[in-house]
Coordinates of C-alpha atoms in Angstrom, one line a residue:
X1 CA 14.3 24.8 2.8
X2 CA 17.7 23.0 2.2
X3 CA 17.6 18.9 1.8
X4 CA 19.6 17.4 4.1
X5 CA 21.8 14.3 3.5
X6 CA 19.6 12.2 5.3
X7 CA 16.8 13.6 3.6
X8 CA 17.7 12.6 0.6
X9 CA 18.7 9.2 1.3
X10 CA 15.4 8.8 2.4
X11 CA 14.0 10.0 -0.6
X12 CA 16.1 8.1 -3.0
X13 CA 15.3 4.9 -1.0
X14 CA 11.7 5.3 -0.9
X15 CA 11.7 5.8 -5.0
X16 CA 13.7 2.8 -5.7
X17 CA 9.9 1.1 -4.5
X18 CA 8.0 2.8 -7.5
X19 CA 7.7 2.1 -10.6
X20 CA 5.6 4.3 -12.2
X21 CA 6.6 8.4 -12.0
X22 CA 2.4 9.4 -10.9
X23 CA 2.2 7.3 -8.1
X24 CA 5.8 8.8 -6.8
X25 CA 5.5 11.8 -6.9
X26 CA 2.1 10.9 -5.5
X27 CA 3.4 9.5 -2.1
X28 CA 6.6 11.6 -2.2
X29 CA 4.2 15.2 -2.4
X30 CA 2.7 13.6 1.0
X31 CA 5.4 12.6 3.0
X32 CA 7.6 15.9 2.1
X33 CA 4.5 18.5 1.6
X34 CA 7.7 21.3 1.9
X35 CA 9.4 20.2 -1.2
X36 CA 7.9 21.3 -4.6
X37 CA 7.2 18.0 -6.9
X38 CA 7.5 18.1 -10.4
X39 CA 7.6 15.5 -13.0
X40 CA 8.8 15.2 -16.3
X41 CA 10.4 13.0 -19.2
X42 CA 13.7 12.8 -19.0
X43 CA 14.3 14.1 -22.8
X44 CA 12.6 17.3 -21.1
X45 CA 16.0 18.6 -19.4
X46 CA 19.9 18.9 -20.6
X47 CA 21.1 19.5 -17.2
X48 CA 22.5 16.6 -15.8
X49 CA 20.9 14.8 -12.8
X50 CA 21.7 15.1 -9.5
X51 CA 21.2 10.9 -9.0
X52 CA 19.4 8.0 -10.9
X53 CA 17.0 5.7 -9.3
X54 CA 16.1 2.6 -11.7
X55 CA 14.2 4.7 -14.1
X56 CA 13.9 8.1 -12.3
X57 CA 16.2 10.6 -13.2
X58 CA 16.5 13.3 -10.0
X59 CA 17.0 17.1 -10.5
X60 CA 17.2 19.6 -7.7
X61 CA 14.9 22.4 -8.3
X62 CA 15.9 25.7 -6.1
X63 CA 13.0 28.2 -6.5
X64 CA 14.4 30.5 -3.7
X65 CA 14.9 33.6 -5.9
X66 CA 12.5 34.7 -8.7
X67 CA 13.1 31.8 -11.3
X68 CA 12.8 28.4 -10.9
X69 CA 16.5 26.2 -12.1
X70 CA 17.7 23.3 -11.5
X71 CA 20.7 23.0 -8.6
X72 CA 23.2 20.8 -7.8
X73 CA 23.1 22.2 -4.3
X74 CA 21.1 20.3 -1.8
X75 CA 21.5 23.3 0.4
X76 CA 19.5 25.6 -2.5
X77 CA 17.1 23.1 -3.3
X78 CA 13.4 23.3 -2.5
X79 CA 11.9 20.6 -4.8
X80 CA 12.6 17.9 -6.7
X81 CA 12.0 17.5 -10.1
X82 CA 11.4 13.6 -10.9
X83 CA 12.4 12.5 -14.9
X84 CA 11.3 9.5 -16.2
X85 CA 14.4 7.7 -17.6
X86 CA 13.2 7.9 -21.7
X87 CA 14.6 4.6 -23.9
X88 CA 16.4 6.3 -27.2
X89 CA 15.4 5.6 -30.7

């Protein structure tokens, strides 16, 4: 199922409220049960992300074909992988 614009605006709104990546992806998993969740560190990924929240990093994840990637497609995504900004050494 492809994110809409005004999906995600929603989305990125409602995360800017959380500070901790458990209880987000928490809430988010209940108000959009049709979008996969994952969460990570965000020293876990190289791809760039698709937008930063405070200390959320946001990666599309399109898991229409056989793997699972990251997109920068909203059109191709159908989950959302949340990364947890990680301070460098």
């Amino acid at each position: 199922m492809a994110l809409g614009a005004g999906e995600i605006a929603k989305i990125e709104q409602e995360l800017a409220s959380f500070d901790d990546v458990s209880q987000a992806c928490a809430a988010l998993r209940q108000r959009y049960p049709h979008l996969a969740w994952i969460r990570c560190d965000s020293s876990d990924l190289t791809e760039t992300p698709f937008c930063s929240i405070r200390q959320f990093d946001v990666h599309l994840l399109d898991s229409a074909d056989l793997c699972m990637r990251i997109t920068d497609d909203p059109t191709r995504a159908t989950g959302i992988v949340l990364a947890t900004k990680v301070a460098g050494p």
